[in-house]
CSV table of C-alpha atoms and ligand atoms in Angstrom, one decimal:
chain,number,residue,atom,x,y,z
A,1,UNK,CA,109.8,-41.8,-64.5
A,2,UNK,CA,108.7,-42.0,-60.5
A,3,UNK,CA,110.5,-39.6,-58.1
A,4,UNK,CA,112.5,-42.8,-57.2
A,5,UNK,CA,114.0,-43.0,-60.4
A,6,UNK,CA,114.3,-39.7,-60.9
A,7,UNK,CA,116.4,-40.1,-57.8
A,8,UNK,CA,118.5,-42.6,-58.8
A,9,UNK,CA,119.9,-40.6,-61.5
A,10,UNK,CA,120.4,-37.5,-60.1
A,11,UNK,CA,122.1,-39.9,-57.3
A,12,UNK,CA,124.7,-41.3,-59.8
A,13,UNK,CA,124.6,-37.4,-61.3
A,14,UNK,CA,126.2,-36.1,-58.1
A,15,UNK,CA,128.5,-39.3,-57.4
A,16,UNK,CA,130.2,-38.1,-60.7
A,17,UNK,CA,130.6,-34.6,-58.5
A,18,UNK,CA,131.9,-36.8,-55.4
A,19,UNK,CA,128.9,-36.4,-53.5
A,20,UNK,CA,126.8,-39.2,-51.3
A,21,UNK,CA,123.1,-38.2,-52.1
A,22,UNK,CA,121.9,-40.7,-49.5
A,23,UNK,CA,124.3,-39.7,-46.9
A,24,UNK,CA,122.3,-35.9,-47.5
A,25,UNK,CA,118.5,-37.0,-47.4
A,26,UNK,CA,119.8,-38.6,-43.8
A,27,UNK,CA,121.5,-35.8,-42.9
A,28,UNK,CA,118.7,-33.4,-43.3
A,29,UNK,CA,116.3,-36.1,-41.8
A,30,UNK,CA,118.1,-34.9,-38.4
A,31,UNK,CA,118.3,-31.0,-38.9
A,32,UNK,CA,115.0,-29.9,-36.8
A,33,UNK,CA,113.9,-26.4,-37.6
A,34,UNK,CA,111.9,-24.6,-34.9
A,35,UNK,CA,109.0,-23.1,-36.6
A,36,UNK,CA,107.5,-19.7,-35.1
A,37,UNK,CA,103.9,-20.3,-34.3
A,38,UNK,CA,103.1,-15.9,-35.0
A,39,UNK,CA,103.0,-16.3,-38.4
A,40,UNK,CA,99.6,-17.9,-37.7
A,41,UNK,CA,98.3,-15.2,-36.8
A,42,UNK,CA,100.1,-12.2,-37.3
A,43,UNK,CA,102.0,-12.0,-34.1
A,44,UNK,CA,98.7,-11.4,-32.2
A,45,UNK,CA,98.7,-13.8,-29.4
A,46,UNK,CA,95.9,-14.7,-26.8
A,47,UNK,CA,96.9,-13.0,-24.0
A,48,UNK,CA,95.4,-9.6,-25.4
A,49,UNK,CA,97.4,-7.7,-23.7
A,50,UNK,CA,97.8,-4.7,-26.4
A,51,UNK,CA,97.9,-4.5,-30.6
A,52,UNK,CA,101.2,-5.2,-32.2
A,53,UNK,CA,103.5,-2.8,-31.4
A,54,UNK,CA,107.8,-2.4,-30.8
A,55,UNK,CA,108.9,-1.3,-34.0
A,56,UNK,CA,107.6,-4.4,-35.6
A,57,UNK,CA,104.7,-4.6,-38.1
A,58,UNK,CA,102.6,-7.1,-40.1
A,59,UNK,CA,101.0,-6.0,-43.6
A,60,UNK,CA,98.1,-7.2,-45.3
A,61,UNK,CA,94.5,-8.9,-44.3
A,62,UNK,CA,94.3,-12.1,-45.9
A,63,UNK,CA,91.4,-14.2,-44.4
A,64,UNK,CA,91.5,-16.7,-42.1
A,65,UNK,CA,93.8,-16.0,-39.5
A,66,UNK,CA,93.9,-17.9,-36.3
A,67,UNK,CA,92.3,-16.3,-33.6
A,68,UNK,CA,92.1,-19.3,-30.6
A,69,UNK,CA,94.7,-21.8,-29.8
A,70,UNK,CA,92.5,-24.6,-31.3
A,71,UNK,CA,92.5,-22.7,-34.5
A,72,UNK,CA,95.9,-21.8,-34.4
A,73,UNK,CA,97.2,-25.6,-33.2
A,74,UNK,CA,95.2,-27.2,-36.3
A,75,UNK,CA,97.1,-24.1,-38.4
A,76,UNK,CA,100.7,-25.7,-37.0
A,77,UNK,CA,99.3,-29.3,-37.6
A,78,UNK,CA,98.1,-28.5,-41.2
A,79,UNK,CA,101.6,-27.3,-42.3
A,80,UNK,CA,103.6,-29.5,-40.7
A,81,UNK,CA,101.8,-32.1,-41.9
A,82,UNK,CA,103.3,-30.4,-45.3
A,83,UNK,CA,106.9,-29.7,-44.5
A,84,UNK,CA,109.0,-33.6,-44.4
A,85,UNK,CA,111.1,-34.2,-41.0
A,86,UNK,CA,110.5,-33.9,-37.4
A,87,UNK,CA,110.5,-30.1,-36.1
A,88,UNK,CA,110.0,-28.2,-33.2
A,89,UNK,CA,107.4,-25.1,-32.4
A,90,UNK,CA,108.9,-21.7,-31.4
A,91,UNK,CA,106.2,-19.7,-28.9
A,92,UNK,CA,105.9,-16.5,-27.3
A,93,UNK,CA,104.7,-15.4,-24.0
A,94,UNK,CA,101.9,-13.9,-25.0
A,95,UNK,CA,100.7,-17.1,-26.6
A,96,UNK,CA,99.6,-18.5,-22.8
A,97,UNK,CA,96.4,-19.8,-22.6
A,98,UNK,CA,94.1,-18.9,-20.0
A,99,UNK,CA,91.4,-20.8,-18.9
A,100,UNK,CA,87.7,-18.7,-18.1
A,101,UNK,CA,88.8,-15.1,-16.2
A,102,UNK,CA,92.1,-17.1,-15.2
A,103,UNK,CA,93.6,-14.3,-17.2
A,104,UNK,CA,97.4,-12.6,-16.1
A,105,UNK,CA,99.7,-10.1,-16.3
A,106,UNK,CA,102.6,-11.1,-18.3
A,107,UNK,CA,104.8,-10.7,-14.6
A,108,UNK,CA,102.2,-13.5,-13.2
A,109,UNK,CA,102.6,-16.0,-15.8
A,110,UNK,CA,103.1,-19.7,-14.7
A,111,UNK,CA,103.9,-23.0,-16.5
A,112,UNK,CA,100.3,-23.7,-16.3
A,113,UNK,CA,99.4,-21.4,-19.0
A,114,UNK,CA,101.6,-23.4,-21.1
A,115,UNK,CA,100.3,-26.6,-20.2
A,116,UNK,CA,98.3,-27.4,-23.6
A,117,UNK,CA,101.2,-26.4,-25.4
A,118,UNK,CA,103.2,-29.0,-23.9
A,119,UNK,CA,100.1,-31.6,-24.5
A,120,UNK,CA,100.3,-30.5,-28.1
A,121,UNK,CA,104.0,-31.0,-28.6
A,122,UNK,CA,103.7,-34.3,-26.4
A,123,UNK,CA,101.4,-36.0,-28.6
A,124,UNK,CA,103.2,-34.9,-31.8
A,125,UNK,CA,106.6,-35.6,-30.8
A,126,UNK,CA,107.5,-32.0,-31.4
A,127,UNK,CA,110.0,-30.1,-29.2
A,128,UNK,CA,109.7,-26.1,-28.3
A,129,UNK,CA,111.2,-22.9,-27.9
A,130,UNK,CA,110.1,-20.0,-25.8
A,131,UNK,CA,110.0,-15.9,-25.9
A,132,UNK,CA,109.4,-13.6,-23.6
A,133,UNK,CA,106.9,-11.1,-25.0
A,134,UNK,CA,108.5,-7.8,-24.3
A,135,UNK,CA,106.0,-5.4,-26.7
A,136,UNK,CA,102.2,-5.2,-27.3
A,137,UNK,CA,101.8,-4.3,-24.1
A,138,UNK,CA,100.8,-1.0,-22.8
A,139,UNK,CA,103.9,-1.5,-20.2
A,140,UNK,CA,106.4,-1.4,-23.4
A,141,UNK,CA,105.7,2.3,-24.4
A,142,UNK,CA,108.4,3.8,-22.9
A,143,UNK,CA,111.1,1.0,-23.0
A,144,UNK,CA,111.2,-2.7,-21.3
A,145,UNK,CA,114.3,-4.1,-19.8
A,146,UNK,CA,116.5,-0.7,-20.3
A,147,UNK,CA,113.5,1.3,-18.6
A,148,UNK,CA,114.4,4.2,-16.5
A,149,UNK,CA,111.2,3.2,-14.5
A,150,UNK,CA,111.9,1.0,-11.9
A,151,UNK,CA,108.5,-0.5,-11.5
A,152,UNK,CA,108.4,-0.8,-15.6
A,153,UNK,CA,112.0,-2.8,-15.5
A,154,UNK,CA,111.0,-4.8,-12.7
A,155,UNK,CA,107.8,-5.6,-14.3
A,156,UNK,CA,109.6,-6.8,-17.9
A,157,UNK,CA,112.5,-8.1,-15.7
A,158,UNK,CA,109.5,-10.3,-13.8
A,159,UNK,CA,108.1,-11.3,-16.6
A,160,UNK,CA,111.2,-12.8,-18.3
A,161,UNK,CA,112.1,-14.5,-15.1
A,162,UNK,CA,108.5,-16.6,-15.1
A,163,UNK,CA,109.8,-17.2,-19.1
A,164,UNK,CA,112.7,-18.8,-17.7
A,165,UNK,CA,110.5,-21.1,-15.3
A,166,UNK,CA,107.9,-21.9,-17.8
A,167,UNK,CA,111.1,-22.7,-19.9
A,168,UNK,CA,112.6,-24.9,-17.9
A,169,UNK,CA,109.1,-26.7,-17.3
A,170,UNK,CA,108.7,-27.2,-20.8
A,171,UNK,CA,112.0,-28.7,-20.9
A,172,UNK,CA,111.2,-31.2,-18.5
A,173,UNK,CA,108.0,-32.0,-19.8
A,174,UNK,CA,109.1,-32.4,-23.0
A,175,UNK,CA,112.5,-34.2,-22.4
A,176,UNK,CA,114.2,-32.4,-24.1
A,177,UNK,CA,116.1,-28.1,-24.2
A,178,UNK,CA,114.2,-24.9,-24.5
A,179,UNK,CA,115.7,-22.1,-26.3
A,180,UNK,CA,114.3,-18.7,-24.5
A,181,UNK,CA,115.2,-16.1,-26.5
A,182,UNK,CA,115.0,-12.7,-25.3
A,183,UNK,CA,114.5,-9.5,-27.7
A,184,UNK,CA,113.5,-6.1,-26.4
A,185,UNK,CA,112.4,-3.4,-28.7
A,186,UNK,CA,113.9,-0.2,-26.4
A,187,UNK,CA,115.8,2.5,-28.1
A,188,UNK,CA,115.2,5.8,-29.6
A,189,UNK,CA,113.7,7.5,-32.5
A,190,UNK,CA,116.3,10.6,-32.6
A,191,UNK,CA,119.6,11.0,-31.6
A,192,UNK,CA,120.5,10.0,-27.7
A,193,UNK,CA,121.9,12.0,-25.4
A,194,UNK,CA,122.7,9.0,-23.1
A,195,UNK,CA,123.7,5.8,-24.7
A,196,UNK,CA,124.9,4.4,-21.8
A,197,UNK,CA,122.6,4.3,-19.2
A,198,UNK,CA,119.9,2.4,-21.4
A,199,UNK,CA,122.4,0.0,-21.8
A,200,UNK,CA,123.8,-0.6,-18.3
A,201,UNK,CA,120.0,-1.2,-17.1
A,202,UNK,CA,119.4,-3.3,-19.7
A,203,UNK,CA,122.4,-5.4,-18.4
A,204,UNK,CA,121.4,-5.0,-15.2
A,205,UNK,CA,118.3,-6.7,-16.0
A,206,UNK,CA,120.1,-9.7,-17.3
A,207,UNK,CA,122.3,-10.1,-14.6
A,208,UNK,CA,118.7,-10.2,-12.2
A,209,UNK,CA,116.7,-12.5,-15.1
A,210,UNK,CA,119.3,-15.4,-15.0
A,211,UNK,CA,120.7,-14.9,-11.4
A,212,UNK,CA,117.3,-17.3,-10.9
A,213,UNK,CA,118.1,-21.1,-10.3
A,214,UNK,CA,117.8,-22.3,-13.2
A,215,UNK,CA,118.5,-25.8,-15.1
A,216,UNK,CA,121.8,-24.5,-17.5
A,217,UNK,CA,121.1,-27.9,-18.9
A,218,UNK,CA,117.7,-27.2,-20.1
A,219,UNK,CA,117.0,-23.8,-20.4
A,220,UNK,CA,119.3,-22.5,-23.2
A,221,UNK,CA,119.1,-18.6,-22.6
A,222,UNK,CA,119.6,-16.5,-25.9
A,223,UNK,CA,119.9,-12.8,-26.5
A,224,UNK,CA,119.0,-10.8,-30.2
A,225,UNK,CA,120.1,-7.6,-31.1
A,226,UNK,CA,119.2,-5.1,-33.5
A,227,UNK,CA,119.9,-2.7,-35.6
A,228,UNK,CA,117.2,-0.6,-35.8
A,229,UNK,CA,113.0,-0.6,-35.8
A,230,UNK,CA,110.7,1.3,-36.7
A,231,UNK,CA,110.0,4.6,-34.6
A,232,UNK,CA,113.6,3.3,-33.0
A,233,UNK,CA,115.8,4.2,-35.8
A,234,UNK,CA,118.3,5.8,-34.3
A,235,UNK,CA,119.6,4.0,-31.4
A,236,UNK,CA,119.0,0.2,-30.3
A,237,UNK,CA,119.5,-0.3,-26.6
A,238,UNK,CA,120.2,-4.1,-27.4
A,239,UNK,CA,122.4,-4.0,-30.4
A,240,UNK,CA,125.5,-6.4,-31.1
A,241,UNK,CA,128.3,-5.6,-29.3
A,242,UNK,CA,126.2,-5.1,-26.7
A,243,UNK,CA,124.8,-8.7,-26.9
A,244,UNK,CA,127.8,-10.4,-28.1
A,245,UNK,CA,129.7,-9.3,-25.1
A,246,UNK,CA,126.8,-9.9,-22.9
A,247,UNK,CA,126.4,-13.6,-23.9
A,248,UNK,CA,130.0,-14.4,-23.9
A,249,UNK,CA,130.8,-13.2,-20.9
A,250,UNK,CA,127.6,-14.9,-19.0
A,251,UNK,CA,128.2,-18.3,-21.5
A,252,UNK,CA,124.7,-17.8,-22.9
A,253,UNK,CA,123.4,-17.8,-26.6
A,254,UNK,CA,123.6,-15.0,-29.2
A,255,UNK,CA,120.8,-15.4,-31.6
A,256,UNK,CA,121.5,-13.7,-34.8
A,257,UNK,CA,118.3,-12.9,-36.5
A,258,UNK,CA,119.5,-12.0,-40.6
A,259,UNK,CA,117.4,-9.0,-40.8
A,260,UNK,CA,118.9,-7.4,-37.9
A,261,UNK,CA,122.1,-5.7,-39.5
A,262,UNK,CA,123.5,-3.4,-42.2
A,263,UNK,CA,122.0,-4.1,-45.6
A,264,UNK,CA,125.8,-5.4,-47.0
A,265,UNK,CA,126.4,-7.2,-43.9
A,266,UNK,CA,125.5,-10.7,-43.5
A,267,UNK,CA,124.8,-13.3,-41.0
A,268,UNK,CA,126.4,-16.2,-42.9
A,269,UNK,CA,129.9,-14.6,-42.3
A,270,UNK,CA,129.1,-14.1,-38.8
A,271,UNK,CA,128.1,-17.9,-38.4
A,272,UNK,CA,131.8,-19.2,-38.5
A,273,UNK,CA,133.1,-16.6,-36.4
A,274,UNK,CA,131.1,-16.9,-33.3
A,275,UNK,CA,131.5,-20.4,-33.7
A,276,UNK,CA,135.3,-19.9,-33.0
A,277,UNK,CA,134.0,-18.3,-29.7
A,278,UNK,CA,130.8,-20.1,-29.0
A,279,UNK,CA,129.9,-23.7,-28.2
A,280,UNK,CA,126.6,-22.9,-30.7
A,281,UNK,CA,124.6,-20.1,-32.4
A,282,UNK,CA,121.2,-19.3,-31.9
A,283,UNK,CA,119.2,-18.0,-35.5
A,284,UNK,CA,116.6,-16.5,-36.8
A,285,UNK,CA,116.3,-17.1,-40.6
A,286,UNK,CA,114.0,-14.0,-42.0
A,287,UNK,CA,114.1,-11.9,-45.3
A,288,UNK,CA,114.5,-8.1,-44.8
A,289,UNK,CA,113.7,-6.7,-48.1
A,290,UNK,CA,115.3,-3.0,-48.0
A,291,UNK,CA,114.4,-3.1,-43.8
A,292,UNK,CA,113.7,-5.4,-41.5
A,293,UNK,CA,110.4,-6.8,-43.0
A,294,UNK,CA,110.2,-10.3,-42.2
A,295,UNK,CA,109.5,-11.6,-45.5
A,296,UNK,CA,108.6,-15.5,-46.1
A,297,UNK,CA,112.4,-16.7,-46.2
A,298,UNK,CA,112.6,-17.9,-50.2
A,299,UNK,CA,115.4,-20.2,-51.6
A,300,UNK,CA,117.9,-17.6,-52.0
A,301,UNK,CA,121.4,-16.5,-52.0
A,302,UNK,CA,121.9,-16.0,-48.5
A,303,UNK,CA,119.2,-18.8,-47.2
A,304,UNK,CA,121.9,-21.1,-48.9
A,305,UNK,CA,125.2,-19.1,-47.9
A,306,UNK,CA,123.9,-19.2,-44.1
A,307,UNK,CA,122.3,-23.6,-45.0
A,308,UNK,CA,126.3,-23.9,-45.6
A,309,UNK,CA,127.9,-22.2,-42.8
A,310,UNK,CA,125.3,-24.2,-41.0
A,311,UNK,CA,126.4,-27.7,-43.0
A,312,UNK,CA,130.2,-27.1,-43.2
A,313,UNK,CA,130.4,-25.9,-38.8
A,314,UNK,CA,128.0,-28.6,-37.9
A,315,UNK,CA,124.0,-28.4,-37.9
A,316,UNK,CA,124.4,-29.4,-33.7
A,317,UNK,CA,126.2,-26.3,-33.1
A,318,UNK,CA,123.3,-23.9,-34.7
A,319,UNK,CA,119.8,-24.0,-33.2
A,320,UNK,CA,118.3,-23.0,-36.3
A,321,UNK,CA,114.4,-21.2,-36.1
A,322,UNK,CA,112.5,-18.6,-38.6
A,323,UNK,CA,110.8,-15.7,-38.0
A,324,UNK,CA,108.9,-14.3,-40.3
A,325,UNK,CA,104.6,-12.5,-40.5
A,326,UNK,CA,103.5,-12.2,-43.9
A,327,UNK,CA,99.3,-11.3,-43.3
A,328,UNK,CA,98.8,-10.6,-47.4
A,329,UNK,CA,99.0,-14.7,-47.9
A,330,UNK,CA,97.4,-17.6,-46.9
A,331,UNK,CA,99.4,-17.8,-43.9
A,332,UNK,CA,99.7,-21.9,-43.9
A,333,UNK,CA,101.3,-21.5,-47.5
A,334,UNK,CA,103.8,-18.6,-45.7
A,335,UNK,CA,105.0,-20.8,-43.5
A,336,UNK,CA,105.6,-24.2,-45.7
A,337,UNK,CA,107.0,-22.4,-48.5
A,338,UNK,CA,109.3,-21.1,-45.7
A,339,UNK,CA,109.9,-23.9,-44.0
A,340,UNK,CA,110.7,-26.2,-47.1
A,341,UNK,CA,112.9,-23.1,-48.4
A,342,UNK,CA,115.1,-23.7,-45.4
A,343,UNK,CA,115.4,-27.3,-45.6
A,344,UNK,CA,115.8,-26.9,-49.4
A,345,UNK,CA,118.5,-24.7,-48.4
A,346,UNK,CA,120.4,-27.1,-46.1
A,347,UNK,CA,119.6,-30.1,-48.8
A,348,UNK,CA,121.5,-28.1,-51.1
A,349,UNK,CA,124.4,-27.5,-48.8
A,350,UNK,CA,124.5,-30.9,-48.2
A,351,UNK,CA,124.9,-31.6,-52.1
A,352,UNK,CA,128.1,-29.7,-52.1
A,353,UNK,CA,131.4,-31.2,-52.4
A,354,UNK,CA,132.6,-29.3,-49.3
A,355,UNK,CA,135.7,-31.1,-48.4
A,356,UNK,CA,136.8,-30.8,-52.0
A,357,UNK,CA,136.3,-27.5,-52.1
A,358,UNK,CA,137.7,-26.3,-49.1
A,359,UNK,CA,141.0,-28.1,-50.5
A,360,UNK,CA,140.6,-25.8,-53.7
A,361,UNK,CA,140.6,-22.8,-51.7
A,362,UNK,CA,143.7,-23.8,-49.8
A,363,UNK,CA,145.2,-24.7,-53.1
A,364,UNK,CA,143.8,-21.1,-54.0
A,365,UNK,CA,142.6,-22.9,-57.4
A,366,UNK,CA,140.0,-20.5,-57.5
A,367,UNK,CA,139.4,-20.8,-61.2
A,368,UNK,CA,138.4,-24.3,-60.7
A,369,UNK,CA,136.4,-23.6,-57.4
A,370,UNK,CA,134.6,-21.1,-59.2
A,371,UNK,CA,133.7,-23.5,-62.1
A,372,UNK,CA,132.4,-26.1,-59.8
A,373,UNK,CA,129.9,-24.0,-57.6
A,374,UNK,CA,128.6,-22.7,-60.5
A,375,UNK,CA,128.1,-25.8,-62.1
A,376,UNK,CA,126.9,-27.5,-59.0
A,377,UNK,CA,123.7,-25.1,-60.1
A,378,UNK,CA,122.5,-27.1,-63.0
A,379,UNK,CA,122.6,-30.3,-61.0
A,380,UNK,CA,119.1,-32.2,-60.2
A,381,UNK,CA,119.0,-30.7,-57.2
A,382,UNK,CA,114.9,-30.6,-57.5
A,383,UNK,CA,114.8,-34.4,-57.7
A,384,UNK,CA,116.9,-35.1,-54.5
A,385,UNK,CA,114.1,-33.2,-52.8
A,386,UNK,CA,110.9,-34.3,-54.2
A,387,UNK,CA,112.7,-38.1,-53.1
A,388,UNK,CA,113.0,-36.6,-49.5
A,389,UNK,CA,109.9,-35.1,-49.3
A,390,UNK,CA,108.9,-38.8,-50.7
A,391,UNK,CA,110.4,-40.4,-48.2
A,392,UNK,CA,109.2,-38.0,-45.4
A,393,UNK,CA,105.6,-39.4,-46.2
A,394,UNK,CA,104.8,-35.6,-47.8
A,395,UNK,CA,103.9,-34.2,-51.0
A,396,UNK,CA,107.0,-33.3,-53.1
A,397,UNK,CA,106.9,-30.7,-55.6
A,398,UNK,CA,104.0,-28.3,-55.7
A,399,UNK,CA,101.7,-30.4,-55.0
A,400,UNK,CA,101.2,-29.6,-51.1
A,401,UNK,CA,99.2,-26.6,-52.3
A,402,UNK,CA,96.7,-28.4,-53.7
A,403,UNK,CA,95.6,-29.0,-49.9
A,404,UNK,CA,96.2,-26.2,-48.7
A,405,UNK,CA,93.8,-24.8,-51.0
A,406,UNK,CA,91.5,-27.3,-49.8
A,407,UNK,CA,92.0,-26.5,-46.0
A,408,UNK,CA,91.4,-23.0,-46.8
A,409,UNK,CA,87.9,-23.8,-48.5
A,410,UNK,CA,86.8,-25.9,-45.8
A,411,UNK,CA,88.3,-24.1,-43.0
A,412,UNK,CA,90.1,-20.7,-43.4
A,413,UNK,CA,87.3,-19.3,-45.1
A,414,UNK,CA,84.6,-20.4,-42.5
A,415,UNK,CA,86.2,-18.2,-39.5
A,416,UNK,CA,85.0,-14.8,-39.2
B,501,RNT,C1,112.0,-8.5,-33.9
B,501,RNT,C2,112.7,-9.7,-33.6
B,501,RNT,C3,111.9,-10.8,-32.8
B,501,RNT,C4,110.4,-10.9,-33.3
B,501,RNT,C5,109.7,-12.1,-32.7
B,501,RNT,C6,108.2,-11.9,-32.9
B,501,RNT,O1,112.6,-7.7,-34.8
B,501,RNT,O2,113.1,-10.3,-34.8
B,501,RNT,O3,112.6,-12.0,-32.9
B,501,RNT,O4,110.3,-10.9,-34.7
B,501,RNT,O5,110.1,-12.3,-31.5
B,502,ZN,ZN1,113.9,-12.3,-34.7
């Protein structure tokens, strides 16, 4: 049997369960993730401006990372050229390209620098999101926006203004909204005496970032919080409360990034809620595995919990992007297996019988609600999405890896 008629029966499969298989595939056809161009290259960046540091870390040297924006471009276009639908490309700061001894500061930074990004995106129909790099610098040692140096938080407070600028640049370019998100690493290894005044400078730093004229329509302004990193494990100058509040009361974006909380507490509950409060929800979709590892997001439990939250609230309302730097793979395959993980994710959710099941639960027939998720398992859910990736004009099943084995012989393993 073809993938089409494979399709066709899983299609009257799932009409049995009530659900519209084609009204899914189109659905997902219009969910654009924003993929994070530092799994390329393991958060690195061309700006050089200092080795990765702010409590985050890669692991592993698997060969062939990207180490110019040519190579990392043709990286983005070989795996997107595996993943089906129309995306978007999620870049930091520190990923500005500097002509010959052009080179900046990160406070100096101008659209400019951004300029073959935008070609990029342009010709590829992509869109783009933008972060201001607040670490890897030898300015982040001692704390960013929450700095009790003045000249150090006007610096990092400089630096995310010209984010905002380059954002809102982009956005004209391109036709269409930025997402800037801003996370700060700041906080402390051992037990504060203070935790206030971190957190008031921190706010005051805000207030001066987007007290610039900037296009509200364009420039969608996001804040991430934190538990806890690494060497910062016992107090996080941005954490939740301190965000949530922030962004509500200034109508910007909260961007909850899922392995930024308590082990047992999850971001798929927290969609819905801020949703009551929010127009939209920024994410990042990561896998902490026992801390905040940013793992290559896999087709899990939660990937689908937070795909249904996303499906059942309206895929508008959440601007969905990963983040994740795995170095001990071939990098290309990290970020498809990702990728399609998250739009396998949201196919699923779009297989469910929601409406029926919400009725269940308000019927509190949970016997029977019970029964039909678990049942919903066994469905041909694998031949839905080999159709889409059909239809997408990209390999379904495994069978993308076959070229990126190919692109690895003929170019990953060239580059020194
Ligand atoms: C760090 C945050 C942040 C970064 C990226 C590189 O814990 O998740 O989003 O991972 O900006
Ligand atoms: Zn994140």
């Amino acid at each position: 049997m073809t993938i089409r008629e494979k399709y066709e029966v899983a299609k009257e499969a799932y009409k049995g369960m009530g659900v519209d298989t084609d009204a899914a595939l189109e659905a997902l056809k219009k969910i654009p993730v924003s993929m994070h161009c530092w799994q390329g290259d393991d958060v690195v960046g061309f700006d050089g401006a200092g080795a990765l540091s702010g409590g985050i870390q890669t692991t592993g040297n698997y060969p062939g990372k990207a180490a110019t924006p040519e190579e990392l471009m043709a990286d983005i276009d070989e795996a997107l050229s595996l993943i089906p639908g129309k995306h978007r490309i999620n870049l930091h700061a520190s990923y500005a390209i500097f002509e010959d001894g052009q080179a900046v500061d990160r406070d100096k930074i101008e659209p400019r620098h951004f300029a073959k990004w935008v070609e990029f995106a342009k010709e590829r129909g992509l869109g783009i999101d933008f972060n201001p790099t607040c670490f890897s610098h030898p300015k982040a040692e001692n704390g960013t926006l929450s700095s009790e140096i003045p000249e150090v938080r006007k610096f990092w407070i400089d630096h995310c203004k010209a984010c905002l600028r380059i954002s809102e640049y982009i956005a004209t370019e391109l036709d269409k909204p930025v997402t800037v998100n801003i996370w700060i690493p700041d906080g402390f290894k051992d037990i504060p005496a203070d935790r206030t005044a971190p957190r008031a400078r921190l706010k005051d730093s805000l207030d001066q970032i987007i007290s610039i004229d900037y296009d509200r329509s364009k420039v969608f302004v996001a804040v991430e919080s934190k538990v806890f990193g690494i060497g910062m494990e016992s107090y996080t100058v941005g954490s939740h409360e301190f965000y949530m509040n922030y962004a509500a009361k200034n109508d910007l974006l909260c961007l909850l990034d899922n392995g930024h909380y308590h082990p047992t507490e999850v971001v798929s509950d927290k969609i819905p809620s801020m949703l009551l409060f929010f127009d939209k929800v920024a994410l990042h979709v990561t896998r902490s595995v026992r801390w905040d590892s940013d793992h290559v997001v896999l087709f899990d439990d939660e990937t689908r919990e937070i795909a249904k939250e996303i499906v059942r609230n309206g895929a508008d309302r959440v601007l969905l992007a990963l983040d994740f730097f795995d170095a001990s793979i071939n990098r290309i395959s990290a970020w498809v297996v990702g990728m399609r993980n998250m739009q396998k994710a949201l196919l699923y959710a779009l297989l469910q019988p929601g409406k029926e099941m919400a009725v269940l639960q308000e019927e509190r027939n949970f016997t029977k609600l019970m029964m039909m998720s678990e049942e919903l398992k066994c469905y041909p859910f694998g031949d839905v999405w080999n159709y889409f990736c059909e239809l997408n004009g990209v390999p379904a099943k495994e069978d993308w890896f076959e070229e990126v084995l190919a692109y690895e012989r003929d170019v990953l393993s060239k580059r020194q």
